[in-house]
């Protein structure tokens, strides 16, 4: 894993990388918490120097091109799925994680989701690594 260039800063939201970002007059809008988290992770990793905004724009643009080639509608409904795919691509390319670690974490979140009562926030317990009994609900 290489050391990040900590001199890089996240750009303002009027940059081309954010041109298709769902927003209202107050800024970015998120239909679900995971979308805001994916957004924040990309901004934070770039600000920490792990990738540049040019790299980010290229990765996101590639995901959007692939979606168009698959015939997905360009209506914004899948925008953050493409954002997340671009983020995963960069995390792998920069050696911040590997496919197995990503797969395991996705499985842990899926299991926590299945074990969480309807209407309750889903949380991944730090102790959940392989032990499904440790998925817990916030506030309990």
Coordinates of N, CA and C in Angstrom, one line a residue:
X1 N 0.8 -1.2 0.0 CA 0.0 0.0 0.0 C 0.9 1.2 0.0
X2 N 0.7 2.2 -0.9 CA 1.5 3.4 -1.0 C 1.0 4.4 0.0
X3 N 1.8 5.4 0.3 CA 1.5 6.5 1.2 C 0.7 7.5 0.4
X4 N -0.4 8.0 0.9 CA -1.2 9.0 0.2 C -0.4 10.3 0.1
X5 N -0.7 11.1 -0.9 CA -0.3 12.5 -1.0 C -1.3 13.4 -0.2
X6 N -0.9 13.8 1.0 CA -1.9 14.5 1.8 C -2.0 15.9 1.5
X7 N -1.4 16.4 0.4 CA -1.6 17.8 -0.1 C -2.8 17.9 -0.9
X8 N -3.4 16.8 -1.4 CA -4.6 16.9 -2.2 C -5.8 17.3 -1.4
X9 N -6.7 18.1 -2.0 CA -7.9 18.6 -1.3 C -9.1 18.2 -2.2
X10 N -10.2 18.0 -1.5 CA -11.4 17.7 -2.2 C -11.9 19.0 -2.9
X11 N -12.4 18.9 -4.1 CA -12.8 20.1 -4.9 C -14.2 20.6 -4.4
X12 N -14.5 21.9 -4.7 CA -15.9 22.3 -4.5 C -16.9 21.6 -5.3
X13 N -18.1 21.6 -4.9 CA -19.1 20.7 -5.6 C -19.5 21.2 -7.0
X14 N -18.9 22.4 -7.4 CA -19.2 22.8 -8.8 C -18.2 22.3 -9.8
X15 N -17.4 21.3 -9.4 CA -16.4 20.7 -10.3 C -17.1 19.7 -11.2
X16 N -16.5 19.5 -12.4 CA -17.1 18.5 -13.4 C -17.4 17.1 -12.8
X17 N -16.6 16.7 -11.9 CA -16.8 15.3 -11.3 C -18.1 15.2 -10.6
X18 N -18.7 16.4 -10.2 CA -20.0 16.4 -9.5 C -21.1 16.8 -10.4
X19 N -20.9 17.0 -11.7 CA -21.9 17.5 -12.6 C -23.3 16.8 -12.5
X20 N -23.3 15.5 -12.4 CA -24.5 14.7 -12.4 C -25.0 14.3 -11.0
X21 N -24.4 14.9 -10.0 CA -24.7 14.6 -8.6 C -26.2 15.1 -8.3
X22 N -27.0 14.2 -7.9 CA -28.4 14.6 -7.5 C -28.3 15.7 -6.4
X23 N -29.0 16.8 -6.6 CA -28.9 17.9 -5.7 C -30.2 18.7 -5.7
X24 N -30.3 19.6 -4.7 CA -31.3 20.6 -4.6 C -30.6 21.9 -4.3
X25 N -31.3 23.0 -4.0 CA -30.6 24.2 -3.8 C -29.7 24.2 -2.6
X26 N -29.8 23.3 -1.7 CA -29.0 23.2 -0.5 C -27.7 22.4 -0.7
X27 N -27.6 21.7 -1.8 CA -26.4 20.8 -2.1 C -26.9 19.4 -2.5
X28 N -26.0 18.5 -2.3 CA -26.2 17.1 -2.6 C -27.5 16.5 -1.9
X29 N -28.2 15.7 -2.5 CA -29.3 15.0 -1.9 C -29.1 13.5 -1.9
X30 N -29.5 12.8 -0.9 CA -29.3 11.4 -0.7 C -30.7 10.7 -0.4
X31 N -31.1 9.7 -1.1 CA -32.3 9.0 -0.8 C -32.1 8.1 0.4
X32 N -30.9 7.6 0.6 CA -30.6 6.6 1.7 C -29.3 6.9 2.3
X33 N -29.1 6.6 3.6 CA -27.9 6.9 4.3 C -26.6 6.3 3.6
X34 N -26.7 5.1 3.0 CA -25.5 4.6 2.4 C -25.0 5.5 1.2
X35 N -25.9 6.2 0.6 CA -25.5 7.1 -0.5 C -24.6 8.2 0.1
X36 N -25.0 8.8 1.2 CA -24.3 9.9 1.8 C -22.9 9.3 2.3
X37 N -22.9 8.1 2.8 CA -21.7 7.5 3.3 C -20.7 7.3 2.1
X38 N -21.2 6.8 1.0 CA -20.4 6.5 -0.1 C -19.8 7.9 -0.7
X39 N -20.6 8.9 -0.7 CA -20.2 10.2 -1.1 C -19.1 10.7 -0.2
X40 N -19.3 10.6 1.1 CA -18.3 11.1 2.1 C -17.0 10.3 2.0
X41 N -17.1 9.0 1.8 CA -15.9 8.2 1.7 C -15.1 8.6 0.5
X42 N -15.7 8.9 -0.6 CA -14.9 9.3 -1.8 C -14.3 10.6 -1.6
X43 N -15.0 11.6 -1.0 CA -14.5 12.9 -0.7 C -13.3 12.8 0.3
X44 N -13.5 12.0 1.3 CA -12.5 11.9 2.4 C -11.2 11.2 1.8
X45 N -11.4 10.1 1.1 CA -10.2 9.4 0.5 C -9.4 10.3 -0.4
X46 N -10.1 11.1 -1.2 CA -9.5 12.0 -2.1 C -8.7 13.1 -1.3
X47 N -9.4 13.7 -0.3 CA -8.8 14.7 0.5 C -7.6 14.2 1.2
X48 N -7.6 12.9 1.5 CA -6.4 12.3 2.2 C -5.3 12.0 1.2
X49 N -5.6 12.2 -0.1 CA -4.5 12.0 -1.1 C -4.5 10.6 -1.7
X50 N -5.4 9.7 -1.5 CA -5.4 8.4 -2.0 C -5.7 8.3 -3.5
X51 N -6.4 9.3 -4.0 CA -6.6 9.5 -5.4 C -7.0 10.9 -5.7
X52 N -6.7 11.3 -7.0 CA -7.0 12.7 -7.4 C -8.5 12.8 -7.9
X53 N -9.0 14.0 -8.0 CA -10.3 14.2 -8.6 C -10.3 13.8 -10.0
X54 N -9.2 13.9 -10.7 CA -9.2 13.5 -12.1 C -9.4 12.0 -12.2
X55 N -8.7 11.3 -11.3 CA -8.8 9.8 -11.2 C -10.3 9.5 -10.9
X56 N -10.9 10.2 -9.9 CA -12.2 9.9 -9.5 C -13.2 10.2 -10.7
X57 N -13.0 11.3 -11.4 CA -13.9 11.6 -12.5 C -13.8 10.5 -13.6
X58 N -12.6 10.0 -13.8 CA -12.4 9.0 -14.8 C -13.1 7.7 -14.4
X59 N -12.9 7.3 -13.1 CA -13.5 6.1 -12.6 C -15.0 6.2 -12.6
X60 N -15.6 7.3 -12.2 CA -17.1 7.4 -12.2 C -17.6 7.5 -13.7
X61 N -16.9 8.2 -14.5 CA -17.3 8.3 -15.9 C -17.3 6.9 -16.6
X62 N -16.3 6.1 -16.2 CA -16.3 4.7 -16.8 C -17.5 3.9 -16.3
X63 N -17.8 4.0 -15.1 CA -19.0 3.3 -14.5 C -20.3 3.8 -15.2
X64 N -20.4 5.1 -15.5 CA -21.6 5.6 -16.1 C -21.6 5.2 -17.6
X65 N -20.5 5.1 -18.3 CA -20.4 4.6 -19.6 C -20.8 3.2 -19.7
X66 N -20.3 2.4 -18.8 CA -20.7 0.9 -18.7 C -22.2 0.8 -18.5
X67 N -22.7 1.6 -17.6 CA -24.2 1.5 -17.4 C -25.0 1.9 -18.7
X68 N -24.5 2.9 -19.4 CA -25.2 3.3 -20.6 C -25.1 2.1 -21.6
X69 N -23.9 1.5 -21.7 CA -23.7 0.4 -22.7 C -24.6 -0.8 -22.3
X70 N -25.0 -1.0 -21.0 CA -25.9 -2.0 -20.6 C -27.3 -1.6 -20.8
X71 N -27.6 -0.4 -21.2 CA -28.9 0.1 -21.5 C -29.7 0.6 -20.3
X72 N -28.9 0.8 -19.2 CA -29.6 1.4 -18.0 C -30.1 2.8 -18.2
X73 N -31.2 3.1 -17.7 CA -31.8 4.5 -17.9 C -30.9 5.5 -17.3
X74 N -30.8 6.7 -17.9 CA -30.0 7.8 -17.4 C -30.9 8.8 -16.7
X75 N -31.6 8.3 -15.7 CA -32.5 9.1 -14.9 C -32.1 9.4 -13.5
X76 N -30.9 9.1 -13.2 CA -30.3 9.4 -11.8 C -30.7 8.3 -10.8
X77 N -31.5 7.4 -11.1 CA -32.0 6.5 -10.0 C -30.9 5.5 -9.6
X78 N -29.9 5.3 -10.4 CA -28.8 4.4 -10.0 C -27.5 5.1 -9.8
X79 N -27.5 6.4 -9.8 CA -26.3 7.2 -9.7 C -25.3 6.8 -8.6
X80 N -25.8 6.6 -7.4 CA -24.9 6.3 -6.3 C -24.5 4.8 -6.4
X81 N -25.2 4.0 -7.1 CA -24.7 2.6 -7.3 C -23.4 2.7 -8.2
X82 N -23.4 3.6 -9.2 CA -22.3 3.8 -10.0 C -21.1 4.5 -9.2
X83 N -21.5 5.4 -8.3 CA -20.6 6.1 -7.5 C -19.9 5.0 -6.6
X84 N -20.6 4.1 -6.0 CA -20.1 3.1 -5.2 C -19.2 2.1 -6.0
X85 N -19.6 1.8 -7.2 CA -18.7 0.9 -8.0 C -17.4 1.6 -8.4
X86 N -17.5 2.9 -8.7 CA -16.2 3.7 -8.9 C -15.3 3.7 -7.7
X87 N -15.9 3.9 -6.5 CA -15.2 3.9 -5.3 C -14.5 2.6 -5.0
X88 N -15.3 1.5 -5.2 CA -14.7 0.2 -5.0 C -13.5 -0.1 -6.0
X89 N -13.7 0.4 -7.3 CA -12.7 0.2 -8.3 C -11.4 0.9 -7.8
X90 N -11.5 2.2 -7.4 CA -10.3 2.9 -6.9 C -9.7 2.3 -5.7
X91 N -10.5 1.9 -4.7 CA -10.0 1.3 -3.5 C -9.2 0.0 -3.8
X92 N -9.6 -0.7 -4.8 CA -8.9 -1.9 -5.2 C -7.6 -1.5 -6.0
X93 N -7.7 -0.6 -6.9 CA -6.6 -0.2 -7.7 C -5.5 0.5 -6.8
X94 N -5.9 1.1 -5.8 CA -4.9 1.8 -4.9 C -4.4 0.9 -3.8
X95 N -4.9 -0.4 -3.7 CA -4.4 -1.3 -2.7 C -4.9 -1.1 -1.3
X96 N -6.0 -0.3 -1.2 CA -6.6 0.0 0.1 C -7.4 -1.2 0.6
X97 N -7.8 -2.1 -0.2 CA -8.5 -3.3 0.1 C -8.3 -4.3 -1.0
X98 N -8.9 -5.5 -0.8 CA -8.8 -6.5 -1.9 C -10.2 -7.0 -2.1
X99 N -10.4 -7.8 -3.2 CA -11.8 -8.3 -3.5 C -12.4 -9.1 -2.4
X100 N -11.5 -10.0 -1.8 CA -12.0 -10.8 -0.7 C -12.5 -10.0 0.5
X101 N -11.8 -9.0 0.9 CA -12.2 -8.2 2.0 C -13.5 -7.5 1.7
X102 N -13.6 -7.0 0.5 CA -14.9 -6.3 0.1 C -16.0 -7.3 0.1
X103 N -15.8 -8.5 -0.5 CA -16.9 -9.5 -0.5 C -17.3 -9.9 0.9
X104 N -16.4 -10.1 1.8 CA -16.7 -10.4 3.2 C -17.5 -9.3 3.9
X105 N -17.1 -8.1 3.7 CA -17.8 -7.0 4.3 C -19.2 -6.8 3.8
X106 N -19.4 -7.0 2.5 CA -20.7 -7.0 1.9 C -21.6 -8.1 2.5
X107 N -21.0 -9.3 2.6 CA -21.8 -10.4 3.2 C -22.2 -10.1 4.7
X108 N -21.3 -9.4 5.4 CA -21.5 -9.1 6.8 C -22.7 -8.1 6.9
X109 N -22.7 -7.1 6.0 CA -23.8 -6.1 6.0 C -25.1 -6.7 5.6
X110 N -25.0 -7.7 4.6 CA -26.3 -8.3 4.2 C -26.8 -9.2 5.3
X111 N -26.0 -9.8 6.1 CA -26.5 -10.6 7.2 C -27.0 -9.7 8.3
X112 N -26.3 -8.6 8.6 CA -26.8 -7.7 9.6 C -28.2 -7.1 9.2
X113 N -28.3 -6.9 7.9 CA -29.6 -6.4 7.3 C -30.7 -7.4 7.6
X114 N -30.4 -8.7 7.3 CA -31.4 -9.8 7.4 C -31.8 -9.9 8.9
X115 N -30.9 -9.7 9.8 CA -31.2 -9.9 11.3 C -31.8 -8.7 11.9
X116 N -31.9 -7.5 11.3 CA -32.4 -6.3 11.9 C -33.9 -6.2 11.7
X117 N -34.6 -6.0 12.8 CA -36.1 -5.8 12.7 C -36.4 -4.7 11.7
X118 N -37.5 -4.9 11.0 CA -38.0 -3.8 10.1 C -38.1 -2.5 10.7
X119 N -37.6 -1.5 10.0 CA -37.8 -0.1 10.5 C -36.7 0.3 11.5
X120 N -35.8 -0.6 11.8 CA -34.7 -0.2 12.7 C -33.4 0.0 11.9
X121 N -32.5 0.9 12.4 CA -31.2 1.1 11.7 C -30.4 -0.2 11.7
X122 N -29.7 -0.4 10.7 CA -28.8 -1.6 10.6 C -27.4 -1.1 11.0
X123 N -26.8 -1.9 11.9 CA -25.4 -1.6 12.3 C -24.6 -2.8 12.3
X124 N -23.3 -2.7 11.9 CA -22.4 -3.8 11.9 C -21.6 -3.7 13.2
X125 N -21.7 -4.7 14.0 CA -20.9 -4.7 15.2 C -19.4 -5.1 14.9
X126 N -18.5 -4.5 15.6 CA -17.1 -4.8 15.4 C -16.8 -6.2 15.7
X127 N -17.7 -6.9 16.5 CA -17.5 -8.3 16.9 C -18.1 -9.2 15.9
X128 N -18.7 -8.7 14.8 CA -19.5 -9.6 13.9 C -18.6 -10.4 13.0
X129 N -17.3 -10.2 12.9 CA -16.5 -11.0 12.0 C -16.7 -12.5 12.1
X130 N -17.6 -13.0 11.3 CA -17.9 -14.4 11.3 C -19.0 -14.8 12.3
X131 N -19.3 -14.0 13.3 CA -20.3 -14.4 14.3 C -21.5 -13.6 14.1
X132 N -22.5 -14.2 13.5 CA -23.8 -13.5 13.1 C -24.6 -13.1 14.3
X133 N -24.3 -13.7 15.5 CA -25.1 -13.3 16.7 C -24.8 -11.9 17.2
X134 N -23.7 -11.3 16.7 CA -23.3 -10.0 17.2 C -23.8 -8.8 16.4
X135 N -24.6 -9.1 15.4 CA -25.3 -8.0 14.7 C -26.2 -7.3 15.7
X136 N -26.1 -6.0 15.8 CA -27.0 -5.4 16.8 C -27.7 -4.2 16.2
X137 N -28.8 -3.9 16.8 CA -29.6 -2.8 16.4 C -29.3 -1.6 17.3
X138 N -29.2 -0.4 16.7 CA -28.9 0.8 17.5 C -30.1 1.0 18.5
X139 N -29.7 1.4 19.7 CA -30.7 1.7 20.7 C -31.1 0.5 21.5
X140 N -30.6 -0.7 21.2 CA -31.0 -1.9 22.0 C -29.8 -2.3 22.8

